[in-house]
Amino acid sequence: MWDTENPNLYTIEVSLVDENNTENDKISDRVGFRWFEFKKHGAFFLNGKRLLLRGTHRHEEHAGVGAAMSNEQHRADMELIKEMGTNFVRLAHYPQDPEIYKACDELGMLVWDELPWCRGGVGTANWKPNTKNMLTEIINQNYNRPSVIIWSLGNEMYWLPDFEDGGNKEKITEFLSEINDLAHKLDPTRKTAIRKYYEGAEIVDVFSPSIWSGWYSGSYKNYEKAIDLYKKEYKSFLHAEYGGSSHLGRHSENPITGEGEIQADGWEEAITQNDVANIAQIGDWSENYIVDLFDWHLRISENDSTFVGNVQWAFKDFGTPLRPENAIPYMNQKGLVDRAGNKKDAFYVFKSYWSKEPFTYIESHTWTEREGPKGLARDVSVYSNCKEVELSLNGQNLGSKKRDLKAFPASGLNWNLQFKEGENVLVSTSKTSDGKTVSDQLIINYRFTKNSKAEGLKLSYKILENGNYLVTAIAQDSNGLRCLDYQNRVYFQCLSGGETMKNLGTPTGSESIEMANGKASIEVKRNTKNRPLEMMVLNQSFKGTYLTIQ
């Protein structure tokens, strides 16, 4: 049988042979055999065994090429998703390259394949047959794929109608019933689904309401209440889309709490907690908050024996025309990796719950410059899938802790410690079941002096392996301290001698970008050797800081 851990495939060949036994044509296809079941108000089963669906979403694009990805890039995306331990992927919000389905078949990932009816309402006379034709083609093209288990008929279809009266829910519901019947006629073996159109919840086989606990509203600690409610309400409830945005390299010593409250820092007087109604708009977009949010969600889902599963949104940062104000303009930054595939801290949270490859990861490798009052202890988490992890600080053993899936944060792999001023070396180690050692090391520069107001920018550069330059701007106060609390937007410009790697939508590929703890960088390529490379960085506060590279 084909399953997510042993994706056994068979090759079927079909030949056209004439009466002389001459082969005139031949085609082949790879198929697998499996069966699945959504228990009513219960869990999901694959080949008769309960399987918790551990999912993410995939958009078809990449830095520098957009949607024009090569087969190698498609495959690399899916292998990175699988490295995390994922067994389910929702293809949002459209059918994707054949290489993706091939990879899912071969790697063992179940697929939610989606009709591109995403928002827009119901259309006119030409729109309806075109939509039905697309659905027919989607099903016919991928009918033999063992990875595909769901034909999704739409997402938020009622929202922002493109046609007059397109938001009429009676018309939307009527058309949804038509295409649901069509999908079952074309393929009675698979399930249909929609997300966030409540009027159609009873029409399709599988339904996902909208739950964004701790991001667009509420706190992430309310997640369990939400899924307990919806498990009873919908016969086959699969939670698609949850998470939040994070700016790679941005960190906070006191992220917003699980109750949705802003904490006081150790330098400040005790303050009354402030509730944050909409963290998406008011939050700091730090990696620390998103790590905690995902950690809480996974702690709930991994300990629920009747839950079908959930599907994080989205695996990779992706372009959008709707978000010019984001830290990286026009980028949806809810990814576990950036648009070039560089891992954020949240990637390792998922890996600690889902992957079987032993590892330890100290949070966080993009947080090496920190500050705090002398004598104030800090929490350090290690994300790991090992049974027991040991942590040392500057050569001193801080003891080992056993992993407990019901503990928060980091399944109990959390230490309260005090850094010394200057360089601090953290090392996490663990023994695997076969006697091997896995480890991680992190060097943190810690200071007891709080920076004051940013007074200017300091520019520097280094040469990358590809021969390009990485130009970095640091916000500094009057004493030359890096302003770790500075998050304002800066603008890079190459004045002569080269060109910036712009419009990539990555932390080093945007000329306009918000700083992450007082730091921002851009990659620059020389286009001549006959003159210096001249760079300028500025914003509304600092007009024109220059760097010349001879």
Coordinates of C-alpha atoms in Angstrom, one line a residue:
M1 CA 0.0 0.0 0.0
W2 CA 1.0 3.6 -0.5
D3 CA 1.2 5.7 2.7
T4 CA 3.0 8.8 3.9
E5 CA 6.0 6.9 5.3
N6 CA 6.3 4.3 2.7
P7 CA 5.0 5.8 -0.6
N8 CA 5.1 2.6 -2.6
L9 CA 4.5 3.3 -6.3
Y10 CA 3.9 1.0 -9.3
T11 CA 4.6 1.7 -13.0
I12 CA 1.7 0.9 -15.3
E13 CA 2.6 0.7 -19.0
V14 CA 0.0 0.8 -21.8
S15 CA 1.0 -0.1 -25.4
L16 CA -0.8 0.1 -28.7
V17 CA 0.1 -3.0 -30.7
D18 CA -1.1 -3.9 -34.2
E19 CA -1.9 -7.3 -35.6
N20 CA 1.7 -7.9 -36.5
N21 CA 2.7 -7.4 -32.8
T22 CA 4.4 -4.1 -33.7
E23 CA 4.3 -1.5 -30.9
N24 CA 3.1 1.8 -32.4
D25 CA 2.8 3.8 -29.2
K26 CA 3.4 3.4 -25.4
I27 CA 2.7 5.5 -22.4
S28 CA 3.4 4.9 -18.7
D29 CA 2.2 6.3 -15.4
R30 CA 3.1 5.9 -11.7
V31 CA 0.3 4.9 -9.4
G32 CA -0.1 3.9 -5.8
F33 CA -2.9 2.1 -3.9
R34 CA -4.4 3.3 -0.7
W35 CA -7.8 4.0 1.0
F36 CA -8.8 6.6 3.4
E37 CA -11.7 7.6 5.7
F38 CA -12.8 10.7 7.6
K39 CA -14.6 9.4 10.7
K40 CA -17.8 11.3 11.4
H41 CA -16.9 14.0 14.0
G42 CA -13.6 12.1 14.5
A43 CA -10.1 11.5 13.2
F44 CA -8.7 10.7 9.7
F45 CA -7.6 7.1 8.8
L46 CA -5.3 6.0 6.0
N47 CA -5.3 2.3 5.1
G48 CA -7.2 1.6 8.3
K49 CA -4.8 3.4 10.6
R50 CA -5.4 6.7 12.3
L51 CA -3.2 9.5 10.8
L52 CA -3.0 13.0 12.2
L53 CA -2.8 15.3 9.2
R54 CA 0.2 17.5 9.7
G55 CA 0.0 20.1 7.0
T56 CA 1.1 23.3 5.4
H57 CA 0.2 25.4 2.3
R58 CA 2.3 25.8 -0.8
H59 CA 2.2 28.8 -3.2
E60 CA 3.9 28.3 -6.5
E61 CA 6.6 31.0 -6.6
H62 CA 10.2 31.7 -5.6
A63 CA 12.5 34.7 -5.2
G64 CA 13.9 35.9 -8.5
V65 CA 11.6 33.8 -10.8
G66 CA 8.1 34.3 -9.5
A67 CA 5.9 31.4 -10.7
A68 CA 8.4 30.5 -13.5
M69 CA 10.1 27.8 -11.4
S70 CA 12.2 25.0 -12.7
N71 CA 11.5 21.4 -11.9
E72 CA 14.5 21.4 -9.6
Q73 CA 13.0 24.3 -7.7
H74 CA 9.6 22.7 -7.4
R75 CA 11.2 19.5 -6.1
A76 CA 13.4 21.5 -3.6
D77 CA 10.3 23.1 -2.2
M78 CA 8.6 19.8 -1.6
E79 CA 11.7 18.2 -0.1
L80 CA 12.0 21.1 2.3
I81 CA 8.4 20.7 3.3
K82 CA 8.9 17.0 3.8
E83 CA 12.1 17.6 5.9
M84 CA 9.8 19.3 8.4
G85 CA 7.9 16.0 8.8
T86 CA 4.8 17.2 6.9
N87 CA 2.4 14.6 5.6
F88 CA -0.2 16.9 4.1
V89 CA -0.1 19.9 1.8
R90 CA -2.8 22.2 0.6
L91 CA -2.1 23.7 -2.8
A92 CA -3.3 27.2 -2.6
H93 CA -5.3 28.5 -4.4
Y94 CA -4.9 26.8 -7.8
P95 CA -3.6 23.6 -9.5
Q96 CA 0.1 23.6 -9.6
D97 CA 2.9 22.2 -11.8
P98 CA 2.8 18.5 -12.5
E99 CA 6.2 18.2 -10.8
I100 CA 4.5 19.0 -7.5
Y101 CA 2.0 16.1 -7.7
K102 CA 4.8 13.8 -8.8
A103 CA 6.9 14.9 -5.8
C104 CA 3.9 14.4 -3.4
D105 CA 3.4 10.9 -4.8
E106 CA 7.1 10.0 -4.4
L107 CA 7.7 11.7 -1.0
G108 CA 4.5 10.6 0.7
M109 CA 2.4 13.8 1.1
L110 CA -1.4 13.8 1.0
V111 CA -2.8 16.6 -1.2
W112 CA -5.7 19.1 -1.0
D113 CA -6.0 20.2 -4.6
E114 CA -7.8 23.4 -5.1
L115 CA -10.1 24.9 -7.8
P116 CA -9.0 28.6 -8.2
W117 CA -12.3 30.0 -7.0
C118 CA -10.7 32.2 -4.4
R119 CA -12.9 35.1 -3.4
G120 CA -14.7 37.0 -6.2
G121 CA -18.2 35.7 -5.7
V122 CA -20.2 33.8 -8.3
G123 CA -19.8 34.9 -12.0
T124 CA -22.0 35.3 -15.0
A125 CA -23.0 33.0 -17.9
N126 CA -19.5 32.6 -19.3
W127 CA -17.9 32.3 -15.9
K128 CA -19.9 29.2 -14.7
P129 CA -19.0 26.8 -17.6
N130 CA -15.4 28.0 -17.5
T131 CA -15.3 27.1 -13.8
K132 CA -16.8 23.7 -14.4
N133 CA -14.4 23.1 -17.2
M134 CA -11.4 23.9 -14.9
L135 CA -12.7 21.5 -12.2
T136 CA -13.2 18.8 -14.8
E137 CA -9.6 19.3 -16.1
I138 CA -8.2 19.3 -12.6
I139 CA -9.8 16.0 -11.7
N140 CA -9.0 14.3 -15.0
Q141 CA -5.3 15.4 -14.9
N142 CA -4.7 14.1 -11.4
Y143 CA -7.1 11.3 -11.1
N144 CA -4.4 8.6 -10.8
R145 CA -2.4 10.4 -8.1
P146 CA -2.4 8.5 -4.8
S147 CA -1.4 11.6 -3.0
V148 CA -4.6 13.5 -3.9
I149 CA -7.5 12.9 -1.4
I150 CA -9.4 16.2 -1.6
W151 CA -10.8 18.3 -4.4
S152 CA -11.4 21.7 -2.9
L153 CA -14.1 23.7 -4.6
G154 CA -13.2 27.2 -3.3
N155 CA -11.9 29.5 -0.6
E156 CA -13.7 32.5 0.9
M157 CA -15.8 32.6 -2.3
Y158 CA -18.3 35.2 -1.1
W159 CA -15.6 37.8 -0.4
L160 CA -14.9 40.8 -2.7
P161 CA -17.2 39.9 -5.6
D162 CA -16.0 40.6 -9.1
F163 CA -19.5 40.8 -10.6
E164 CA -22.7 42.6 -10.0
D165 CA -24.7 40.6 -7.4
G166 CA -21.7 38.2 -7.3
G167 CA -21.9 38.1 -3.5
N168 CA -25.4 36.8 -3.5
K169 CA -25.1 33.8 -1.2
E170 CA -28.2 32.0 -2.6
K171 CA -26.5 32.0 -6.0
I172 CA -23.1 31.0 -4.6
T173 CA -24.6 28.1 -2.7
E174 CA -26.6 26.9 -5.7
F175 CA -23.5 26.9 -7.9
L176 CA -21.4 25.2 -5.1
S177 CA -24.0 22.4 -5.1
E178 CA -23.7 22.0 -8.9
I179 CA -19.9 21.7 -8.9
N180 CA -19.9 19.5 -5.8
D181 CA -22.2 17.0 -7.7
L182 CA -19.9 17.3 -10.7
A183 CA -16.8 16.5 -8.6
H184 CA -18.5 13.4 -7.1
K185 CA -19.7 12.3 -10.6
L186 CA -16.2 12.6 -12.1
D187 CA -14.5 11.0 -9.0
P188 CA -16.7 9.3 -6.4
T189 CA -13.6 8.0 -4.5
R190 CA -12.3 11.4 -3.2
K191 CA -13.7 14.1 -0.9
T192 CA -14.8 17.6 -1.7
A193 CA -14.0 20.6 0.5
I194 CA -14.3 24.3 1.0
R195 CA -12.9 26.9 3.5
K196 CA -14.6 29.8 5.2
Y197 CA -18.0 29.7 3.4
Y198 CA -20.2 28.6 6.2
E199 CA -23.4 28.4 4.1
G200 CA -21.8 25.6 2.2
A201 CA -20.5 23.6 5.1
E202 CA -23.1 20.9 4.8
I203 CA -22.8 20.6 1.0
V204 CA -19.2 19.4 0.8
D205 CA -17.6 16.4 2.5
V206 CA -14.9 18.3 4.4
F207 CA -15.1 21.8 5.8
S208 CA -12.7 24.3 7.3
P209 CA -14.0 27.3 9.3
S210 CA -11.7 30.3 9.8
I211 CA -9.6 30.1 13.0
W212 CA -6.8 32.6 13.4
S213 CA -6.3 32.4 17.2
G214 CA -3.7 34.9 18.3
W215 CA -3.3 36.7 15.0
Y216 CA -6.3 38.5 13.5
S217 CA -8.2 38.3 16.8
G218 CA -8.1 36.8 20.2
S219 CA -5.3 34.9 21.8
Y220 CA -3.6 31.7 20.7
K221 CA -4.5 30.1 24.1
N222 CA -8.1 30.0 23.0
Y223 CA -7.3 27.5 20.2
E224 CA -8.4 24.4 22.0
K225 CA -11.9 25.9 22.7
A226 CA -12.3 26.6 19.0
I227 CA -11.4 23.2 17.7
D228 CA -13.5 21.4 20.4
L229 CA -16.5 23.5 19.3
Y230 CA -16.0 22.9 15.6
K231 CA -15.3 19.1 15.9
K232 CA -18.9 18.8 17.2
E233 CA -20.4 21.2 14.7
Y234 CA -18.9 19.8 11.4
K235 CA -18.9 16.1 10.5
S236 CA -15.5 16.3 8.9
F237 CA -13.6 19.3 10.3
L238 CA -10.1 19.9 9.0
H239 CA -8.5 23.2 10.1
A240 CA -6.9 24.9 7.1
E241 CA -5.0 28.2 7.7
Y242 CA -3.5 29.4 11.0
G243 CA -0.4 31.3 11.9
G244 CA 0.9 34.8 11.6
S245 CA 3.6 37.0 10.1
S246 CA 7.2 37.2 11.2
H247 CA 10.1 39.3 9.9
L248 CA 13.2 37.1 9.6
G249 CA 15.7 38.3 12.2
R250 CA 13.3 40.4 14.3
H251 CA 13.2 39.4 17.9
S252 CA 11.8 40.6 21.2
E253 CA 12.9 40.0 24.8
N254 CA 9.2 40.1 25.8
P255 CA 6.9 38.9 23.0
I256 CA 3.1 39.4 23.4
T257 CA 1.8 36.7 25.8
G258 CA -0.5 33.8 25.0
E259 CA -3.3 35.8 26.5
G260 CA -2.7 38.6 23.9
E261 CA -1.1 41.1 26.3
I262 CA 2.0 43.3 26.0
Q263 CA 4.6 42.7 28.7
A264 CA 6.8 45.2 30.5
D265 CA 10.5 45.0 30.0
G266 CA 13.0 44.6 32.8
W267 CA 14.2 48.2 32.5
E268 CA 10.7 49.6 32.8
E269 CA 8.6 50.1 35.9
A270 CA 5.8 47.6 36.3
I271 CA 2.9 48.5 34.0
T272 CA -0.7 47.4 33.7
Q273 CA -0.9 44.8 31.0
N274 CA -2.3 46.1 27.7
D275 CA -4.6 43.9 25.7
V276 CA -3.9 43.6 22.0
A277 CA -7.1 43.1 20.0
N278 CA -5.5 42.6 16.6
I279 CA -1.9 41.3 16.8
A280 CA -1.6 41.4 13.0
Q281 CA -1.9 45.2 13.1
I282 CA -0.3 46.0 16.5
G283 CA 2.1 43.2 17.1
D284 CA 5.9 43.4 16.6
W285 CA 6.1 40.7 14.0
S286 CA 8.9 39.1 16.0
E287 CA 9.9 35.5 15.4
N288 CA 9.6 34.9 19.1
Y289 CA 5.9 35.5 19.2
I290 CA 5.2 33.3 16.1
V291 CA 7.3 30.5 17.6
D292 CA 5.2 30.6 20.8
L293 CA 1.9 30.7 18.7
F294 CA 2.8 27.7 16.6
D295 CA 4.2 25.8 19.7
W296 CA 0.9 26.2 21.4
H297 CA -1.2 25.2 18.4
L298 CA 0.9 22.1 17.9
R299 CA 0.8 21.2 21.5
I300 CA -3.0 21.1 21.3
S301 CA -3.2 19.2 18.0
E302 CA -0.6 16.6 18.8
N303 CA -2.4 15.6 22.0
D304 CA -5.9 15.3 20.6
S305 CA -6.8 11.8 19.6
T306 CA -10.0 12.7 17.7
F307 CA -8.6 15.7 15.7
V308 CA -8.3 15.3 11.9
G309 CA -5.4 17.8 11.8
N310 CA -4.4 21.3 10.9
V311 CA -2.7 23.0 8.0
Q312 CA -0.4 26.0 8.7
W313 CA -0.5 29.0 6.4
A314 CA 1.8 29.3 4.5
F315 CA 5.1 27.4 4.1
K316 CA 7.0 30.2 2.3
D317 CA 6.7 34.0 2.2
F318 CA 4.9 35.0 -1.1
G319 CA 4.1 38.0 -3.1
T320 CA 0.9 39.9 -2.9
P321 CA -0.4 43.2 -4.3
L322 CA -2.4 43.8 -1.1
R323 CA 0.3 44.5 1.4
P324 CA 2.6 47.4 0.4
E325 CA 2.9 48.4 4.1
N326 CA 4.5 45.1 5.2
A327 CA 8.1 44.9 6.6
I328 CA 9.0 43.7 3.2
P329 CA 6.6 45.5 0.9
Y330 CA 4.2 43.4 -1.1
M331 CA 5.1 40.3 0.7
N332 CA 2.9 38.1 2.8
Q333 CA 5.4 37.1 5.5
K334 CA 3.5 34.2 7.2
G335 CA 6.0 31.7 5.9
L336 CA 8.1 29.3 7.9
V337 CA 10.8 30.1 5.4
D338 CA 11.5 33.3 3.5
R339 CA 10.8 33.6 -0.2
A340 CA 14.2 32.1 -1.0
G341 CA 13.7 29.1 1.3
N342 CA 15.8 30.3 4.2
K343 CA 14.4 28.8 7.4
K344 CA 12.8 30.9 10.2
D345 CA 12.8 29.7 13.8
A346 CA 9.2 28.5 13.3
F347 CA 10.4 25.8 10.9
Y348 CA 12.2 24.1 13.8
V349 CA 9.1 24.2 16.0
F350 CA 7.2 22.1 13.4
K351 CA 10.2 19.9 12.9
S352 CA 10.4 19.2 16.6
Y353 CA 6.8 17.9 16.6
W354 CA 6.8 16.1 13.3
S355 CA 10.2 15.0 12.1
K356 CA 11.9 11.7 13.0
E357 CA 15.4 12.9 12.0
P358 CA 17.1 13.7 15.4
F359 CA 18.1 17.3 15.9
T360 CA 18.4 20.1 18.5
Y361 CA 18.0 23.8 17.7
I362 CA 18.6 26.6 20.2
E363 CA 16.3 29.6 19.7
S364 CA 17.5 31.6 17.9
H365 CA 20.4 31.7 15.4
T366 CA 19.2 35.0 14.1
W367 CA 19.2 36.5 17.6
T368 CA 22.9 36.9 18.5
E369 CA 22.8 40.5 19.9
R370 CA 20.8 40.9 23.0
E371 CA 20.5 43.2 26.0
G372 CA 18.9 43.4 29.5
P373 CA 19.5 44.6 33.1
K374 CA 22.2 42.9 35.0
G375 CA 20.9 40.1 37.2
L376 CA 17.7 39.6 35.0
A377 CA 17.4 35.9 34.0
R378 CA 16.3 35.0 30.5
D379 CA 14.4 32.0 29.2
V380 CA 16.1 30.0 26.5
S381 CA 14.2 27.3 24.6
V382 CA 15.7 24.3 22.6
Y383 CA 13.5 22.8 20.0
S384 CA 14.2 19.1 19.5
N385 CA 12.5 15.8 18.8
C386 CA 14.9 13.9 21.1
K387 CA 13.7 12.3 24.3
E388 CA 16.2 14.3 26.5
V389 CA 18.3 17.4 25.9
E390 CA 21.3 18.8 27.9
L391 CA 22.2 22.5 27.8
S392 CA 25.4 24.2 28.8
L393 CA 26.3 27.9 29.1
N394 CA 29.9 29.0 28.8
G395 CA 31.1 25.5 29.6
Q396 CA 28.8 25.1 32.7
N397 CA 26.3 22.2 32.5
L398 CA 22.8 23.5 33.2
G399 CA 21.4 20.0 33.4
S400 CA 19.2 17.9 31.1
K401 CA 15.5 17.9 30.6
K402 CA 13.1 15.3 29.3
R403 CA 10.8 16.2 26.5
D404 CA 7.1 16.3 27.4
L405 CA 4.6 16.9 24.6
K406 CA 2.1 18.4 27.0
A407 CA 4.5 21.0 28.4
F408 CA 4.9 24.6 27.0
P409 CA 7.1 26.1 25.7
A410 CA 9.3 23.8 23.7
S411 CA 7.8 20.6 25.2
G412 CA 9.5 21.5 28.5
L413 CA 13.0 22.0 26.9
N414 CA 13.3 25.5 28.4
W415 CA 16.0 26.9 30.8
N416 CA 16.0 30.0 32.9
L417 CA 19.5 31.4 32.9
Q418 CA 21.7 34.5 33.4
F419 CA 24.0 35.7 30.6
K420 CA 27.3 37.4 31.4
E421 CA 28.2 40.6 29.7
G422 CA 29.9 40.0 26.5
E423 CA 30.2 36.6 24.6
N424 CA 28.1 33.7 25.8
V425 CA 28.3 30.2 24.3
L426 CA 25.2 27.9 24.5
V427 CA 25.5 24.3 23.5
S428 CA 22.6 21.8 23.4
T429 CA 23.3 18.1 23.1
S430 CA 21.3 14.9 23.0
K431 CA 21.9 11.2 22.5
T432 CA 19.8 9.4 19.8
S433 CA 18.4 5.9 20.2
D434 CA 21.3 4.4 18.3
G435 CA 23.9 6.1 20.5
K436 CA 24.8 9.0 18.2
T437 CA 25.0 12.6 19.4
V438 CA 23.2 15.6 17.9
S439 CA 24.1 19.1 19.0
D440 CA 23.7 22.8 18.3
Q441 CA 25.8 25.8 19.3
L442 CA 24.8 29.4 19.6
I443 CA 27.0 32.4 20.5
I444 CA 25.2 35.4 22.0
N445 CA 26.7 38.8 22.6
Y446 CA 24.9 40.2 25.7
R447 CA 25.1 43.7 27.2
F448 CA 23.8 45.2 30.4
T449 CA 23.5 48.7 28.8
K450 CA 20.3 49.7 27.1
N451 CA 20.7 51.7 23.9
S452 CA 19.2 55.2 23.8
K453 CA 17.5 56.8 20.8
A454 CA 18.8 56.0 17.3
E455 CA 21.0 58.9 16.0
G456 CA 22.3 57.5 12.8
L457 CA 23.2 54.6 10.5
K458 CA 26.5 52.8 10.1
L459 CA 27.2 50.9 6.9
S460 CA 29.5 48.0 6.3
Y461 CA 29.9 45.2 3.7
K462 CA 31.2 41.7 3.2
I463 CA 31.8 39.7 0.1
L464 CA 29.5 36.7 -0.4
E465 CA 30.5 33.3 -1.9
N466 CA 28.9 34.2 -5.2
G467 CA 31.1 37.3 -5.5
N468 CA 28.3 39.8 -4.7
Y469 CA 28.4 42.2 -1.7
L470 CA 26.2 42.2 1.3
V471 CA 25.8 45.8 2.4
T472 CA 24.5 46.1 6.0
A473 CA 23.0 49.2 7.8
I474 CA 23.0 49.3 11.6
A475 CA 21.0 51.8 13.6
Q476 CA 23.2 53.3 16.4
D477 CA 22.7 55.7 19.3
S478 CA 25.1 58.5 20.2
N479 CA 27.4 56.1 22.0
G480 CA 27.7 53.8 19.1
L481 CA 25.4 51.1 20.5
R482 CA 23.3 49.1 18.1
C483 CA 19.6 50.1 18.7
L484 CA 18.0 46.7 19.1
D485 CA 14.6 48.3 19.5
Y486 CA 14.8 50.2 16.1
Q487 CA 12.3 48.8 13.5
N488 CA 11.8 51.8 11.2
R489 CA 11.9 51.4 7.4
V490 CA 15.1 52.2 5.5
Y491 CA 15.8 52.6 1.8
F492 CA 18.8 51.3 0.0
Q493 CA 20.1 52.7 -3.3
C494 CA 23.1 51.9 -5.4
L495 CA 24.5 55.2 -6.8
S496 CA 27.2 53.8 -9.1
G497 CA 29.3 50.8 -9.9
G498 CA 26.6 48.1 -9.5
E499 CA 23.0 47.2 -9.0
T500 CA 21.0 46.0 -6.0
M501 CA 19.3 42.6 -6.0
K502 CA 15.9 44.2 -5.6
N503 CA 12.3 43.0 -6.0
L504 CA 13.1 39.6 -4.7
G505 CA 10.9 39.9 -1.6
T506 CA 13.6 38.5 0.7
P507 CA 15.3 40.1 3.8
T508 CA 18.4 40.8 1.5
G509 CA 16.5 41.4 -1.7
S510 CA 14.4 44.5 -1.2
E511 CA 15.5 48.2 -1.5
S512 CA 12.7 49.2 0.9
I513 CA 12.7 47.2 4.2
E514 CA 11.9 47.6 7.9
M515 CA 14.9 47.0 10.2
A516 CA 15.1 43.8 12.3
N517 CA 16.5 44.8 15.7
G518 CA 18.3 47.8 14.2
K519 CA 19.7 45.9 11.2
A520 CA 19.0 45.7 7.5
S521 CA 21.0 44.3 4.6
I522 CA 20.8 44.1 0.8
E523 CA 22.8 42.1 -1.7
V524 CA 24.6 44.1 -4.4
K525 CA 26.1 43.0 -7.7
R526 CA 29.0 44.9 -9.3
N527 CA 28.5 45.8 -13.0
T528 CA 31.9 47.4 -13.6
K529 CA 35.4 47.3 -12.3
N530 CA 36.3 50.7 -13.5
R531 CA 34.7 52.7 -10.7
P532 CA 33.9 52.4 -7.0
L533 CA 30.6 50.8 -5.8
E534 CA 28.7 53.6 -4.1
M535 CA 25.8 52.8 -1.8
M536 CA 23.3 55.1 0.0
V537 CA 20.8 54.3 2.8
L538 CA 18.3 56.7 4.1
N539 CA 14.8 57.2 5.7
Q540 CA 12.8 60.0 7.1
S541 CA 15.1 60.3 10.1
F542 CA 18.5 59.8 8.5
K543 CA 18.9 61.4 5.1
G544 CA 21.8 59.9 3.2
T545 CA 24.4 57.6 4.8
Y546 CA 27.0 56.6 2.3
L547 CA 29.4 53.7 1.7
T548 CA 32.1 53.5 -1.0
I549 CA 33.7 50.2 -1.9
Q550 CA 36.8 50.6 -4.0

